[in-house]
Coordinates of C-alpha atoms in Angstrom, one line a residue:
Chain A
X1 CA 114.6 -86.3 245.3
X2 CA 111.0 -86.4 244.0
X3 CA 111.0 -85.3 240.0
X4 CA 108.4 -82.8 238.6
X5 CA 105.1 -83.8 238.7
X6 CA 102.3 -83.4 235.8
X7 CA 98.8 -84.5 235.5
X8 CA 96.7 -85.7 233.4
X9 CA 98.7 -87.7 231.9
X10 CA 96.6 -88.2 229.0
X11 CA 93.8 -86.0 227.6
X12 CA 91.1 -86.0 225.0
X13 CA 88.5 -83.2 224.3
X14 CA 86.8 -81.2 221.6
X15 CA 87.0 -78.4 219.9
X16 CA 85.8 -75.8 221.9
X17 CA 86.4 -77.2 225.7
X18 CA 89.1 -76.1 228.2
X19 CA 91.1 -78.1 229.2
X20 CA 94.2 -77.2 232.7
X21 CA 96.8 -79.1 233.5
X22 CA 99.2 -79.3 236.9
X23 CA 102.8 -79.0 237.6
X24 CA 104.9 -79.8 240.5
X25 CA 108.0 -78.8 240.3
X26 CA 111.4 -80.1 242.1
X27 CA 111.1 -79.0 245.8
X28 CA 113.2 -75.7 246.3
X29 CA 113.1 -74.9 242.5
X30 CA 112.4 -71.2 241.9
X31 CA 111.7 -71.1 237.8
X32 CA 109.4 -72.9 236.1
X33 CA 108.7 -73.4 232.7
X34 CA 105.7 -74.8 230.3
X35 CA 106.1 -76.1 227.1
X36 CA 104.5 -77.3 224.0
X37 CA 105.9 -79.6 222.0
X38 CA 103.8 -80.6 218.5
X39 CA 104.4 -84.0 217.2
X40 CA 108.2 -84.2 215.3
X41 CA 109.0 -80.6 216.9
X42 CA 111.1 -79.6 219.4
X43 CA 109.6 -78.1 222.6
X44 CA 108.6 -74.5 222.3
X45 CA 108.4 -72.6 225.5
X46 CA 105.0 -71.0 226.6
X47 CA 105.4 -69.5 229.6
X48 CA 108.3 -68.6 232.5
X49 CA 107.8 -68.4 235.8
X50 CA 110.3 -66.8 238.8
X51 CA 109.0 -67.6 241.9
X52 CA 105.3 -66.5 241.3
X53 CA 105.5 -63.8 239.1
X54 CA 105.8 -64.0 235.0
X55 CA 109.6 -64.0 233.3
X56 CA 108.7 -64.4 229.7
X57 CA 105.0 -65.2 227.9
X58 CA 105.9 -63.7 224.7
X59 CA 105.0 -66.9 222.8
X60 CA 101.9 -67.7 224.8
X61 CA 98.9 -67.1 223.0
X62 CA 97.0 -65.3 225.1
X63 CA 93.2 -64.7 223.9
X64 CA 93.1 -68.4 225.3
X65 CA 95.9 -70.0 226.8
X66 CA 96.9 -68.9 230.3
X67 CA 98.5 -69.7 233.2
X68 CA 99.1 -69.0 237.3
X69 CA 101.6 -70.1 239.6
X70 CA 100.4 -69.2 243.0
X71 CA 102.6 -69.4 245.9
X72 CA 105.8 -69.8 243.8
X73 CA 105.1 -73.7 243.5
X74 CA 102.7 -75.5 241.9
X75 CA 101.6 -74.7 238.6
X76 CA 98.6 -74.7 236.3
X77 CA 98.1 -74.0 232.7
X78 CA 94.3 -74.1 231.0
X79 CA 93.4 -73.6 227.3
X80 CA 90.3 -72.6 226.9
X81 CA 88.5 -72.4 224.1
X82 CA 90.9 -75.6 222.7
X83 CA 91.4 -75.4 218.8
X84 CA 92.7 -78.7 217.0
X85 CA 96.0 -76.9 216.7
X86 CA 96.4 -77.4 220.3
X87 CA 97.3 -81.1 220.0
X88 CA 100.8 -81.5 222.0
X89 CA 102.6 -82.6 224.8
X90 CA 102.5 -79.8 227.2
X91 CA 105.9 -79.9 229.1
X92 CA 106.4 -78.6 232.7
X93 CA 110.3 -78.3 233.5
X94 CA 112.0 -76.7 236.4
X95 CA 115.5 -75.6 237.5
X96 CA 117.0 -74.1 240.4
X97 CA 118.6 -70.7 239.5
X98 CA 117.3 -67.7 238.3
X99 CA 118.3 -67.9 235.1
X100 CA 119.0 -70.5 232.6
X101 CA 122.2 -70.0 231.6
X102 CA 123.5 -73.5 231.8
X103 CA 121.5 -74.6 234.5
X104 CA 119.9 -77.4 234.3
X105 CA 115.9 -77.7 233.6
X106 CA 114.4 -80.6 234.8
X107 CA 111.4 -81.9 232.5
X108 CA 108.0 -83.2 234.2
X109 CA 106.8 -86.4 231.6
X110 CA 104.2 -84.2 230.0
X111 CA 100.8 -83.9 229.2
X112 CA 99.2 -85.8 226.1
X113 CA 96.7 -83.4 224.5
X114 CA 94.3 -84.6 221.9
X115 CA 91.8 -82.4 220.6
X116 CA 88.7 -83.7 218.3
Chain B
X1 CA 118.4 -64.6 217.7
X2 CA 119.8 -67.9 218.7
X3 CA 119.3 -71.5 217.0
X4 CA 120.1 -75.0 216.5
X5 CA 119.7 -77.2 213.4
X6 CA 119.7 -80.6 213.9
X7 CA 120.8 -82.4 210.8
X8 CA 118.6 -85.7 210.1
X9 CA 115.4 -86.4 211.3
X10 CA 116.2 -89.7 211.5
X11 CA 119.4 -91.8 211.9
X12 CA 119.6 -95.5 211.5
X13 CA 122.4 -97.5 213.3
X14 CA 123.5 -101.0 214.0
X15 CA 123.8 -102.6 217.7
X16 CA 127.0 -101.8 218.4
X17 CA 127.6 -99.1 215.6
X18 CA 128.9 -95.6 216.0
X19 CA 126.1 -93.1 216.8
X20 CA 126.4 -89.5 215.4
X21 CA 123.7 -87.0 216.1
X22 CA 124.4 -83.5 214.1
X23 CA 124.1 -80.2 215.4
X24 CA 124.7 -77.1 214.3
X25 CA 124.4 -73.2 215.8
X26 CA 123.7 -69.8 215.1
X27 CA 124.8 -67.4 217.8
X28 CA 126.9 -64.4 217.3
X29 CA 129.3 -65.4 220.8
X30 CA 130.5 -68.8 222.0
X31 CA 126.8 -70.0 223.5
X32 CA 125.6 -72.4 225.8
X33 CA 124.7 -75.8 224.8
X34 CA 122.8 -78.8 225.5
X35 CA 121.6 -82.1 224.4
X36 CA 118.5 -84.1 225.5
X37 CA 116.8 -87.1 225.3
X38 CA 113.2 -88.4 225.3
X39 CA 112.2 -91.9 225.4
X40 CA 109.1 -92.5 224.5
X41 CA 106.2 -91.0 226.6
X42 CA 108.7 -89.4 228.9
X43 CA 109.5 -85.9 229.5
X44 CA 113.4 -84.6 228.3
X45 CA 116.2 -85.7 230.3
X46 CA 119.6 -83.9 230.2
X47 CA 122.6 -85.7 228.9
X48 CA 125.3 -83.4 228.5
X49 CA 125.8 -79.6 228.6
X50 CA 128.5 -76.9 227.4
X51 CA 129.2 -73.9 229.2
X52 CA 132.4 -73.1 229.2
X53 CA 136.0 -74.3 229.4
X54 CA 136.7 -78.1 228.0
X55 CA 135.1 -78.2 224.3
X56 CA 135.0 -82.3 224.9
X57 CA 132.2 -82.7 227.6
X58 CA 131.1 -86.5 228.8
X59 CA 127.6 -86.8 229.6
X60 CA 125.4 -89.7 231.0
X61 CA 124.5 -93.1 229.1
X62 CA 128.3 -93.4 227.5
X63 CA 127.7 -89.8 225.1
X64 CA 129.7 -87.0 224.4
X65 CA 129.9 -84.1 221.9
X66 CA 132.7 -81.7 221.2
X67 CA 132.1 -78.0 220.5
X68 CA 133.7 -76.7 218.0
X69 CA 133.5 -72.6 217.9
X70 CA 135.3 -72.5 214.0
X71 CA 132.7 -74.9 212.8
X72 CA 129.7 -74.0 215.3
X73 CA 128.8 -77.7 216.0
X74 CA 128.3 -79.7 218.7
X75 CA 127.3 -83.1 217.0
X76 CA 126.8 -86.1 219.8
X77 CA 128.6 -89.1 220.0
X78 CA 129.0 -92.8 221.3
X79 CA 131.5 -95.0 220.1
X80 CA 129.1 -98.1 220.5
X81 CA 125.0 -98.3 220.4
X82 CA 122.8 -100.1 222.4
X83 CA 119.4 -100.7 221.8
X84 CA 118.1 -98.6 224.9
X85 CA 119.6 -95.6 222.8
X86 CA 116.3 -96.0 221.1
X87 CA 114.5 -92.4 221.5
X88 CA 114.3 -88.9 220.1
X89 CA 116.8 -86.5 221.1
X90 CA 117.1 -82.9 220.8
X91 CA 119.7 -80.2 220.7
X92 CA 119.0 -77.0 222.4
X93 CA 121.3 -73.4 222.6
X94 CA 121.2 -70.7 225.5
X95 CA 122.9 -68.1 226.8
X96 CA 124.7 -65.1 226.3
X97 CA 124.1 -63.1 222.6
X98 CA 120.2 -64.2 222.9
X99 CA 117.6 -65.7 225.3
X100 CA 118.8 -67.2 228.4
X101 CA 115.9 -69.7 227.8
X102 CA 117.0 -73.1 225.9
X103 CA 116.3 -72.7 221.9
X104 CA 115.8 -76.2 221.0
X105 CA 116.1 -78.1 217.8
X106 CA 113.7 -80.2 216.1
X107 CA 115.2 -83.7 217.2
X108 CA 116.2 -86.3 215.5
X109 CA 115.1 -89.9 216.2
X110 CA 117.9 -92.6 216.7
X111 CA 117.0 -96.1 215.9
X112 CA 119.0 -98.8 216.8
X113 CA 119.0 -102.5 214.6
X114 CA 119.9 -105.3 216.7

């Protein structure tokens, strides 16, 4: 079974430029979930997908983050405009029920944000 | 609201050595729980969860961590460590009395000295 997929890998802009990155998530997987996770910080959820439509983006901040997941499976998230504050790993993770009551979420390898 | 504190942002062991990660809850009924780990430039990888029935759950890698309701902990555990224990791992809460979504903890880095 294939694991979630992110790209870039790596990325490095200035302050000011968007910036999107793409998630795959676990074929079959319903829910999916973007992260942030700030150097010696746990990961911080963004943004909850079910299916295609929004769960929870209470701690998204919105005047210039957002994200889309059309079709119920891939994924994209875009900042835009960056601030240097946005420096993070950004975490895509999926899982297979509805809800996460002890289901397991399966993590992407993230996203390496660098902003100058 | 829920959450985890994770005591010790780092924790030092020899090859071979005990490892004992610390975790501690806040939730106003029995919760779920979870514990991770990252290697480095990886995304989080689960090792072991608590949901309900046995308080002694066995995960992956040789871990384990009892919950404890009376002392709301659930502190991870291997009897011996091995230098691929190397990484950052994080303890995270869900579940009923708050969000269904994982709260996690701050992590705490394990090295290992061969």
């Amino acid at each position: 079974e294939a694991g979630v997929a992110q790209s870039p890998r790596y990325k490095i802009i200035e302050k000011r430029q968007s910036v999107a990155f793409w998630c795959n998530p676990i074929s079959g997987h319903a829910t999916l979930y973007w992260y942030q996770q700030i150097l010696g910080q746990g990961p911080k959820l963004l943004i909850q997908f079910q299916n295609n439509g929004v769960v929870d983006d209470s701690q998204l901040p919105k005047d210039r983050f957002s994200a889309e997941r059309l079709k119920g499976v891939d994924s994209t998230l875009k900042i835009q405009p960056a601030k240097l504050e946005d420096s993070a790993v950004y975490l895509c993770a999926s899982s297979s029920r509805d809800r996460g009551y002890g289901y397991e979420q399966y993590f992407g390898p993230g996203t390496r944000l660098t902003v100058t | 609201a829920q959450s985890v504190t994770q005591l010790g942002s780092h924790v030092s062991v020899s090859e071979g050595a005990l490892v004992l990660l610390r975790c501690n809850y806040s939730s106003s009924v029995p919760p779920y729980l979870f514990w991770y780990v990252q290697y480095p430039n990886q995304g989080l990888q689960l090792l072991l969860k608590y949901t309900t029935g046995a308080t002694l759950v066995k995960g992956i890698n040789g871990f384990e961590a009892e919950f404890k309701k009376s002392e709301t902990s659930f502190h991870l555990t291997k009897p011996s460590a091995h230098m691929s224990d190397a990484a950052e791992y994080f303890c995270a809460v869900s579940g009923p009395g708050g969000s269904y979504i994982p709260t996690f903890g701050r992590g705490t880095s394990l090295i290992v000295h061969p």
